[in-house]
Each structure stands twice: as C-alpha cells, then as structure tokens.
Amino acid sequence: MPSAVATHSHRPTTKVLPKAFKARKTTKGALRDQAKGKVPNENGKRKTPHQQVMSKFDRRNQAKQRLQAKHKEHQKETSIFNGRDGAPRIVAIVPLCADINVPSAIKSLNGSLDIESEILDTNFRVSIDRFKQKLQYVPLKRDLTACMDAARVADYVIFVLSSDVEVDALGELIIRSIANQGMSTLFTAVQDLEKIQPAKSRPDVVKSLASFMTHFHPGQEKIYSLDSRQECSNLMRSLCTTTPKGIYWRDMRSWMLVDDIRWSSAELESTILTGVVRGKGLKADRLVHVGDWGTFQIEKITAAPLPTKKRKDEVMAVDQEEAEDVLEIPGEDRDDLAELAPEEVMMDDSEMEEGAAGTTSKKGVLLDDHHYFSEDEPEAYTAPKKLPKGTSSYQAAWFLDDVSDSESELDDQDMVDAEDEDFPADPEDSIEDIADAEPTEAAMSEYPQSEMFIEPDEEDDAAELEAYRAKKHDEAEEDKEFPDEIELHPNVLARERLAKYRGLKSLQTSPWNMEADRPYQPEEWARLLQIPDYKSSRIRSINEALVGGVAPGTRVHVHLKGVPKELEKTFTPSQPISLFSLLRHENKKTSLNFVVRHKEDYEKSIKAKEELIVQCGPRRFVINPLFSNGGSNTENDVYKYSRYLHPGQTAIASFVGPVTWGAVPTLFFKRVSSEGEDEETGVSLQLVATGTVRAPSTSRVIAKRVILTGHPYHIHKKVVTIRYMFFNREDVEWFKALPLWTKRNKSGYIKEPLGTHGYFKANFDGRINPQDSVGVSLYKRMWPRNAVPFTGSLLEEGTLQVQTEAMDEDIQ
C-alpha cells in the first residue's frame, strides 16, 4: 500500500504571540531576590582542584609529578641498601616441612649467581656483585619461636616447601603465626622437585603447592623451584631489586638484627650488641628491648664500621687511633626502668576506720550510688513500752523503762502496745504470726487477696530444690544457654557471699560509685600510668621518634647496662636476637585493652582468667586476661564481664602490662595438655585468638554480672510469690531494693518477704507466665591481673597453671 501522505494544516487562529523579552529581572533588586542569598563563584569556575576540568597539558604535568614523587619515595626507601656501607637485605629461610634442608636451599640460591660462601648456622652476609647488593641470610630450624623472631626483623621471608612431604600441624602454626604478627615481602620455594617421577607430574605438584599457599596468602601464586638454576636466579634478582614491603608497627621504631654479642667480663662492664640500625634513628635516651632477655638502658652507642682493605700507611694510623667513635650518649631526658609510679601517701587509719564503719552500717545492697532502705529501718528491735491510751510519741519519751506507777489508776486492760501497728517481725517469725484479725465484713483492698501462704517442710523444700536444679550442662555450654546465672546453697547467706556486688538500674547509663571499690582495688592500681588523652599521647610519642638518633643504615655497637650474666649460659648462637627501641613510656605499666577475635580453627571456648601466652610487638607475656564486651563506648564507661570467649566472638581482653603505642598486632597462644596434644606432630601450643591494641584505661570498669533466678510459686494477677532465689528472710530484706525482671520482658519489685525460707511476694507490671523465670542482676568490678614476662621457647614443655576456681571463689 502507498504510504500515507502528510497533510499540511494551518493553525486554527491567526493570532501570533510576540517573543518574550530575554532580559527579564535585570534590576539589582530582582537579581538579588532571585539569588536568595547565594553568592556566585568567582568567574563561574569550580572552587576545588578536583572540581575543575583540567586541560590535557595539566593532566600530563600532574601525572609526571606523581611519577617523580613515586620515584623519590622509592629511592628513599632503597637508599639504605645502596653504597659500599649500605645495610644488607635480611632474608629469613623458614622450613615448613620436616625434610627441608635449609643449608642446601641457601647453597642453591648462591650457586645460581656463581657465589661461593661458607654456610653457617647463624646469620651471615653474602655480597651480590652482579646487583651491587648484600644479603644477610638467617637460616632457621622448625622452631616456632626462632621463626617468629626472624620473620619479625626480616625484609624478605622465604617459605620452603617439600615436593614429597605435606605441611604438618607445626608448619601451619608457623604460617599462621608469622602472618598474624606481620611480615614483609614473602616468597615461596619448593625443594627436591626434580625427584618427582614421572616428570610430567611435576606441574601438578607445583599447582597443588600454589593452591595450598594461596589459602593463607592469596598473592602467592608463584612457586620457585630450588632445583632450577634459572628460577633460583630469578628469585635472587627479586631479592636484590624488589623494595621490601616493611611492617608498619616495626618501622615506627628503631630496631636491628644482632650480628655479634660481646659479653661483659665484670659486673660493672656493659654488654655490647653489634648490628645495623634500621627503622627510625636509634636514641640512647630510650630503653631497648632485646629478645626474651628483657628491657635495658643504653650506656652509649659507638660506631662499628666493617673492616676494609687499606694501604700500609693507613693501617699504621688506624692502629694508633684506637679511640671509640661515640655516636650518642644518654642525656638528662633518659628513661628509667621504673614500671610503676612512686608510692603515694596512704590514707590515715582514722579515715580507713571511718570508711569501714560506713560500709558495715548499711542495711541494704548498693543500687547505683545509694544504699536504699538504710535510713528507714531501725538499727535493732526494742521492746515497746506500756503506755496509756492516747499517749503521743512526745509524751512517750517521758515514760522510763521498767518503772511502774503503783498509784496509777490504769489497769493492764487499758494499756496498749505503742508500736503494735508498725511492729517489725523478727527474722525467725513468719508473716502470719503478726497478721491482723480478719474483718467481720468484706472491705475494699488495694491488692487482690491471694491464697494463704503455708511454709513448706524443710525436707520437701530441699527435695523440690534438688529436682529444680537437676538439669546440668557442661560449664561452657551452660554459659551459652544461661549466661551469668549462679545457684546459691541453702545454707549460705547471699548478703555475705555477694558482699562485693551492687545493683544497677542500667548497665550503660547508671553511675558507678568508685569509692565503694577502693577497699578491694589492688595495691599497685593507684601507681599505674594514667593516660587521659590516648590519641594525643600516642601521636606525640610516635612523632618524637622521627627526629634525632643514630641514622638508619649505620653499623653500631650498643652498650647495654645491667645485662644478667646468667643469660650467657642460656644463649644459643643459632637463635636470632633482635633489638627494638621502645618509645617513650612504653616500659610503664597500665591497664591494657586488646580487641580479641577467636580463631576459626580453634573449636573450644576460651575461659577468662585462663593462662595464655601473648605476643604484642617485640614482647611476650604470660597473662590471665579478663574478657568484656566491646562495641561502642558507654556513658558510664562500664562494660560487662564475659566468662568465656566462644568461637566466632569478638571481645576486649584486659590485663596489666607495659604500654604499647599504635595499632600493633597481638597473638594469643594456649598451651595444651599432653592428652590433647597431637600424636603425630607433638604440637603442644595452639594459636587461639588474634587481636590488636586498643586505648588503655584505668577508669574502664569491667563489671561482672551474676543473676539470681527464682521460680514463680503462686501467681495472682500481677502479684507473684517467688521461691528459690533466696533461702532466708535476711537476704530478702537486704536485696529488696533491686529491680526484678523476667526472661519475657516483665519488670517488678519485691513487695514483702514471706516466712523464713526466702520466699517473697513481688509486684510486676503485667501478668507473668508460670513457665517464666524471675531474675535479679548484681554487679561487681573485676580488676585486671598482672602480666609476667615470658622467657624460653614457645613449644617448650612446661607446667600448665590451669585455674580451676570453684564458683564460690570466683564470685567472691
């Protein structure tokens, strides 16, 4: 069909509107009203450089500047290795399998560049003339402690795998530990690959090893074969030309790998450690931490240049000038070895007695910052006086005890008890003994009438309590299902057993009375380091290390004071020794906090106050940490104590130890008993958790919560009779100020005690379910325990100090 032809039609009207005038609102007032207070940019350009559209020339110039800046940064990082007196590149050879031959691996690497040198058991240097570099090998055995110490100071870490033997549990522990403590550039090599027959299966072996390594380190896709000269040469090229990645927390400090040790022959002489300064400048005023030896002061730092070939006339001049080249000596700003502040003046005995008297005179539990019901209740029961009818309280003061008026016309029937209506029942009496006579007519009551309370027999009550508590669980599993719940023995007074506990209306907002904790705080608590502003103190200490000191790359003799002579007997030359300079205040103790994450491969729960070995930076300690909830900061700086760190959970671990500035990775190890030890590998240590440093604080309150639960005995609308929470009347009177709650979000309060077996009547804001449990929460402050420096090997067999504290001891 032919396409439709477009028809033309005129507009329905001949009226034409003129064009609008384009310059509307040209007056200043109209423009000001239109802008509505907005100020236009100058010349209509964008303000920030990122908002501006650059020209092609500017973009090229900016890219060139970035390239130049990156090149300068690279030169600065590698300048320490350049030159005749440059620092060597430290290479740690870590064997992961039992059949690895470390000297043969080093020989293969040197042989690829036709370098012949003696292979030693200790760290030694090799000069690489082709690349004008020097390597310092650190040969290691399958020792966890030595591998971690070497990887901590190495520029390059080489994991050596076997082509025939799989990596066992000890090898995996070494990989995880080194990775979690932080390490620099990593390479992976395989040994004895040529022994695999047939040859066509060798690529599959390399692929399997690469898959294993990428599980721990996703970037390790290249596996170098130590049997191939070409691959060994490529690995050596990478070692000599690649810029090491470095470790952040290590590079903030001055450190060095000790090449030589000169022990002191007398007590007053100093021990000399020789090595090349790395990281920041080494200062004589700061303390240094040496391996597992401890922390020492520097007496002086002298130059230790390597011997070079000189002419005969220069040799004569050098022999005449035997004076030491002192680079730095301590000044007035020198740090001392004191871990605690000077002892403060203790309060007088009179003040102590006043404080003790104040605590013993209270009649109720501490709720927030007040003892409720203490001022309303009388100190002791006094027998009422015989008074005439209508005698006022003022007139009763004039009637003496045990004085009878023989001339009185009043007989005994006219005398009444002055305090009959407000008579407080004795603890051994039940509420029915003083009940008023029943009215003859029904009357309105504020509370609905409930059933008469009949006190059960002691034997029947004990049998019911035993049946109620018959369901038992494993301690860790019970903590998951019923956290913080405890069971009181019927013959134990709760107010004595829980004397250190208090109540809180809200754990996040209620004020915590610090004065009530002073009788229980450790003796050294007041002498710990106080850090009001952690962030500014950390920045100040780190920035202080940026300036001054012996320049990195200088080979020096460090003279240490007070090194015990016993260390010479236990020293092993094959064990690498490192020296780390501590920042200011890093030797002073305070209450440390660490964000701890439970490791996925450790299936058991970690109990609080259990003995663990922690490595934080260059130091190791034996600790008994307290776990508490993390999350955001609370208004009152109070955090709930956790009895266990369950798999997959994150918590805050606290203990008393020396300060560590910055975000330093932390490793938590646990010794396992011989029964739980792996029979094939014999590994007696497990990495159970990892973490990082958080701001330390002595004002952070770790509140341990205990929950006393009771069972609804009688329910009448909102009035409930509770049993099994307390077992005597005095405990109900002591704790009656605490708020009650149920697991189904009902709240209430104790109305009055019933009988002498701990039953009481409570009011709730709603009707509760008979299957519900009624609870009351109590809190006490937990004090972090002191850390002890760890010495020796991590895998060394030792006596486990597992704490098996009874529940009674744990509560008190």
Short mmCIF file of N, CA, C and O in Angstrom, two decimals, residues 135-202:
data_model
loop_
_atom_site.label_atom_id
_atom_site.label_comp_id
_atom_site.label_asym_id
_atom_site.label_seq_id
_atom_site.Cartn_x
_atom_site.Cartn_y
_atom_site.Cartn_z
N LEU A 135 73.19 -9.49 50.92
CA LEU A 135 72.12 -10.26 51.57
C LEU A 135 72.63 -10.81 52.89
O LEU A 135 73.79 -11.23 52.99
N GLN A 136 71.76 -10.81 53.87
CA GLN A 136 72.08 -11.41 55.17
C GLN A 136 71.08 -12.53 55.42
O GLN A 136 69.91 -12.29 55.71
N TYR A 137 71.57 -13.77 55.26
CA TYR A 137 70.71 -14.94 55.45
C TYR A 137 70.53 -15.22 56.94
O TYR A 137 71.47 -15.10 57.74
N VAL A 138 69.30 -15.63 57.29
CA VAL A 138 69.00 -16.10 58.65
C VAL A 138 68.48 -17.53 58.51
O VAL A 138 67.27 -17.74 58.33
N PRO A 139 69.36 -18.52 58.57
CA PRO A 139 68.90 -19.92 58.47
C PRO A 139 68.17 -20.33 59.73
O PRO A 139 68.60 -20.02 60.85
N LEU A 140 67.06 -21.02 59.56
CA LEU A 140 66.21 -21.38 60.69
C LEU A 140 65.92 -22.87 60.68
O LEU A 140 66.01 -23.53 59.64
N LYS A 141 65.56 -23.36 61.86
CA LYS A 141 65.05 -24.72 62.01
C LYS A 141 63.54 -24.63 62.24
O LYS A 141 62.97 -23.55 62.31
N ARG A 142 62.93 -25.79 62.37
CA ARG A 142 61.48 -25.83 62.58
C ARG A 142 61.17 -25.52 64.05
O ARG A 142 60.65 -26.35 64.79
N ASP A 143 61.49 -24.30 64.44
CA ASP A 143 61.24 -23.83 65.80
C ASP A 143 60.33 -22.60 65.69
O ASP A 143 60.68 -21.62 65.02
N LEU A 144 59.19 -22.65 66.34
CA LEU A 144 58.22 -21.57 66.22
C LEU A 144 58.78 -20.25 66.74
O LEU A 144 58.61 -19.21 66.11
N THR A 145 59.46 -20.29 67.88
CA THR A 145 59.99 -19.06 68.45
C THR A 145 61.02 -18.42 67.54
O THR A 145 61.00 -17.21 67.28
N ALA A 146 61.97 -19.23 67.02
CA ALA A 146 63.02 -18.70 66.15
C ALA A 146 62.44 -18.17 64.85
O ALA A 146 62.87 -17.12 64.34
N CYS A 147 61.46 -18.88 64.29
CA CYS A 147 60.86 -18.44 63.02
C CYS A 147 60.12 -17.11 63.19
O CYS A 147 60.22 -16.22 62.34
N MET A 148 59.40 -16.94 64.30
CA MET A 148 58.68 -15.70 64.52
C MET A 148 59.64 -14.54 64.79
O MET A 148 59.43 -13.42 64.30
N ASP A 149 60.71 -14.80 65.55
CA ASP A 149 61.69 -13.73 65.83
C ASP A 149 62.41 -13.30 64.56
O ASP A 149 62.69 -12.11 64.37
N ALA A 150 62.73 -14.26 63.69
CA ALA A 150 63.43 -13.91 62.46
C ALA A 150 62.52 -13.19 61.48
O ALA A 150 62.92 -12.21 60.83
N ALA A 151 61.28 -13.66 61.33
CA ALA A 151 60.35 -13.01 60.40
C ALA A 151 59.99 -11.60 60.85
O ALA A 151 59.63 -10.76 60.03
N ARG A 152 60.13 -11.34 62.14
CA ARG A 152 59.79 -10.02 62.68
C ARG A 152 60.78 -8.95 62.23
O ARG A 152 60.44 -7.77 62.14
N VAL A 153 62.03 -9.35 61.94
CA VAL A 153 63.06 -8.38 61.55
C VAL A 153 63.54 -8.59 60.12
O VAL A 153 64.47 -7.93 59.68
N ALA A 154 62.91 -9.48 59.37
CA ALA A 154 63.37 -9.80 58.02
C ALA A 154 62.74 -8.86 57.00
O ALA A 154 61.59 -8.44 57.14
N ASP A 155 63.54 -8.52 55.98
CA ASP A 155 63.00 -7.78 54.84
C ASP A 155 62.27 -8.70 53.87
O ASP A 155 61.32 -8.29 53.20
N TYR A 156 62.73 -9.95 53.79
CA TYR A 156 62.12 -10.94 52.92
C TYR A 156 62.02 -12.26 53.69
O TYR A 156 62.95 -12.64 54.40
N VAL A 157 60.89 -12.93 53.54
CA VAL A 157 60.65 -14.23 54.15
C VAL A 157 60.44 -15.24 53.03
O VAL A 157 59.60 -15.01 52.14
N ILE A 158 61.21 -16.33 53.07
CA ILE A 158 61.10 -17.39 52.06
C ILE A 158 60.57 -18.63 52.76
O ILE A 158 61.26 -19.22 53.62
N PHE A 159 59.36 -19.04 52.42
CA PHE A 159 58.81 -20.30 52.89
C PHE A 159 59.28 -21.41 51.96
O PHE A 159 59.04 -21.34 50.75
N VAL A 160 59.90 -22.43 52.53
CA VAL A 160 60.42 -23.55 51.74
C VAL A 160 59.51 -24.74 51.96
O VAL A 160 59.35 -25.21 53.10
N LEU A 161 58.91 -25.22 50.87
CA LEU A 161 58.03 -26.39 50.91
C LEU A 161 58.75 -27.61 50.37
O LEU A 161 59.78 -27.50 49.70
N SER A 162 58.19 -28.77 50.68
CA SER A 162 58.74 -30.03 50.18
C SER A 162 57.85 -30.56 49.07
O SER A 162 56.61 -30.40 49.12
N SER A 163 58.47 -31.17 48.10
CA SER A 163 57.71 -31.74 46.99
C SER A 163 57.12 -33.11 47.33
O SER A 163 56.26 -33.61 46.60
N ASP A 164 57.55 -33.69 48.44
CA ASP A 164 57.13 -35.04 48.79
C ASP A 164 56.33 -35.10 50.09
O ASP A 164 55.39 -35.85 50.21
N VAL A 165 56.72 -34.28 51.07
CA VAL A 165 56.10 -34.32 52.41
C VAL A 165 55.14 -33.15 52.54
O VAL A 165 55.46 -32.02 52.17
N GLU A 166 53.97 -33.43 53.07
CA GLU A 166 52.97 -32.38 53.26
C GLU A 166 53.34 -31.52 54.47
O GLU A 166 54.09 -31.93 55.36
N VAL A 167 52.76 -30.34 54.50
CA VAL A 167 52.95 -29.43 55.63
C VAL A 167 52.11 -29.94 56.80
O VAL A 167 50.90 -30.12 56.68
N ASP A 168 52.76 -30.18 57.93
CA ASP A 168 52.08 -30.72 59.10
C ASP A 168 51.48 -29.60 59.95
O ASP A 168 51.46 -28.43 59.55
N ALA A 169 51.00 -29.99 61.13
CA ALA A 169 50.36 -29.01 62.02
C ALA A 169 51.33 -27.94 62.49
O ALA A 169 50.97 -26.77 62.63
N LEU A 170 52.58 -28.32 62.73
CA LEU A 170 53.57 -27.34 63.16
C LEU A 170 53.86 -26.34 62.04
O LEU A 170 54.01 -25.14 62.30
N GLY A 171 53.94 -26.82 60.80
CA GLY A 171 54.16 -25.91 59.68
C GLY A 171 53.01 -24.93 59.51
O GLY A 171 53.24 -23.74 59.24
N GLU A 172 51.77 -25.41 59.65
CA GLU A 172 50.63 -24.48 59.55
C GLU A 172 50.63 -23.48 60.69
O GLU A 172 50.27 -22.31 60.49
N LEU A 173 51.03 -23.92 61.90
CA LEU A 173 51.11 -22.99 63.02
C LEU A 173 52.15 -21.91 62.76
O LEU A 173 51.94 -20.73 63.10
N ILE A 174 53.27 -22.27 62.13
CA ILE A 174 54.29 -21.28 61.79
C ILE A 174 53.75 -20.28 60.77
O ILE A 174 53.97 -19.06 60.89
N ILE A 175 53.04 -20.78 59.76
CA ILE A 175 52.48 -19.88 58.73
C ILE A 175 51.49 -18.90 59.35
O ILE A 175 51.56 -17.69 59.11
N ARG A 176 50.58 -19.40 60.16
CA ARG A 176 49.55 -18.53 60.76
C ARG A 176 50.18 -17.52 61.71
O ARG A 176 49.77 -16.35 61.74
N SER A 177 51.13 -17.97 62.50
CA SER A 177 51.73 -17.07 63.49
C SER A 177 52.50 -15.95 62.82
O SER A 177 52.39 -14.77 63.21
N ILE A 178 53.30 -16.28 61.81
CA ILE A 178 54.08 -15.26 61.11
C ILE A 178 53.16 -14.29 60.38
O ILE A 178 53.39 -13.07 60.36
N ALA A 179 52.10 -14.81 59.77
CA ALA A 179 51.18 -13.94 59.04
C ALA A 179 50.44 -12.99 59.97
O ALA A 179 50.23 -11.82 59.64
N ASN A 180 50.05 -13.46 61.15
CA ASN A 180 49.27 -12.62 62.07
C ASN A 180 50.13 -11.62 62.81
O ASN A 180 49.59 -10.59 63.25
N GLN A 181 51.42 -11.88 63.00
CA GLN A 181 52.25 -10.90 63.68
C GLN A 181 52.72 -9.80 62.74
O GLN A 181 53.21 -8.77 63.19
N GLY A 182 52.57 -10.00 61.44
CA GLY A 182 53.01 -9.02 60.46
C GLY A 182 54.35 -9.40 59.88
O GLY A 182 55.29 -9.76 60.61
N MET A 183 54.46 -9.37 58.58
CA MET A 183 55.72 -9.71 57.93
C MET A 183 55.86 -8.87 56.67
O MET A 183 54.90 -8.30 56.15
N SER A 184 57.08 -8.81 56.18
CA SER A 184 57.38 -8.03 54.99
C SER A 184 57.13 -8.88 53.74
O SER A 184 56.27 -9.76 53.74
N THR A 185 57.89 -8.65 52.68
CA THR A 185 57.67 -9.33 51.40
C THR A 185 57.89 -10.83 51.54
O THR A 185 58.86 -11.28 52.16
N LEU A 186 57.01 -11.61 50.94
CA LEU A 186 57.03 -13.07 51.06
C LEU A 186 57.29 -13.71 49.70
O LEU A 186 56.75 -13.29 48.68
N PHE A 187 58.14 -14.76 49.72
CA PHE A 187 58.37 -15.62 48.56
C PHE A 187 58.21 -17.07 49.00
O PHE A 187 58.43 -17.39 50.18
N THR A 188 57.85 -17.93 48.04
CA THR A 188 57.66 -19.36 48.33
C THR A 188 58.50 -20.17 47.36
O THR A 188 58.50 -19.90 46.16
N ALA A 189 59.19 -21.16 47.91
CA ALA A 189 60.05 -22.03 47.09
C ALA A 189 59.77 -23.48 47.45
O ALA A 189 59.28 -23.79 48.55
N VAL A 190 60.08 -24.37 46.52
CA VAL A 190 59.92 -25.80 46.72
C VAL A 190 61.26 -26.48 46.50
O VAL A 190 62.03 -26.10 45.62
N GLN A 191 61.52 -27.48 47.31
CA GLN A 191 62.81 -28.20 47.26
C GLN A 191 62.57 -29.62 46.79
O GLN A 191 61.52 -30.22 47.03
N ASP A 192 63.60 -30.17 46.08
CA ASP A 192 63.60 -31.56 45.60
C ASP A 192 62.45 -31.83 44.64
O ASP A 192 61.82 -32.90 44.67
N LEU A 193 62.17 -30.87 43.78
CA LEU A 193 61.12 -31.09 42.79
C LEU A 193 61.58 -32.05 41.70
O LEU A 193 60.75 -32.75 41.10
N GLU A 194 62.90 -32.12 41.45
CA GLU A 194 63.41 -32.99 40.41
C GLU A 194 63.26 -34.47 40.75
O GLU A 194 63.37 -35.33 39.87
N LYS A 195 63.04 -34.77 42.03
CA LYS A 195 62.89 -36.18 42.42
C LYS A 195 61.52 -36.74 42.09
O LYS A 195 61.30 -37.94 42.23
N ILE A 196 60.60 -35.88 41.72
CA ILE A 196 59.25 -36.35 41.39
C ILE A 196 59.29 -37.04 40.03
O ILE A 196 59.73 -36.46 39.03
N GLN A 197 58.85 -38.27 39.99
CA GLN A 197 58.79 -39.05 38.76
C GLN A 197 57.38 -39.59 38.58
O GLN A 197 56.73 -40.02 39.54
N PRO A 198 56.88 -39.58 37.36
CA PRO A 198 57.47 -39.05 36.13
C PRO A 198 57.48 -37.52 36.12
O PRO A 198 56.81 -36.87 36.92
N ALA A 199 58.25 -36.96 35.19
CA ALA A 199 58.45 -35.52 35.12
C ALA A 199 57.17 -34.76 34.78
O ALA A 199 57.02 -33.59 35.16
N LYS A 200 56.25 -35.43 34.08
CA LYS A 200 55.04 -34.71 33.67
C LYS A 200 54.10 -34.43 34.85
O LYS A 200 53.18 -33.61 34.73
N SER A 201 54.35 -35.09 35.98
CA SER A 201 53.51 -34.83 37.16
C SER A 201 54.03 -33.68 38.01
O SER A 201 53.39 -33.30 38.99
N ARG A 202 55.18 -33.12 37.66
CA ARG A 202 55.75 -32.04 38.45
C ARG A 202 54.91 -30.77 38.39
O ARG A 202 54.73 -30.10 39.42
#
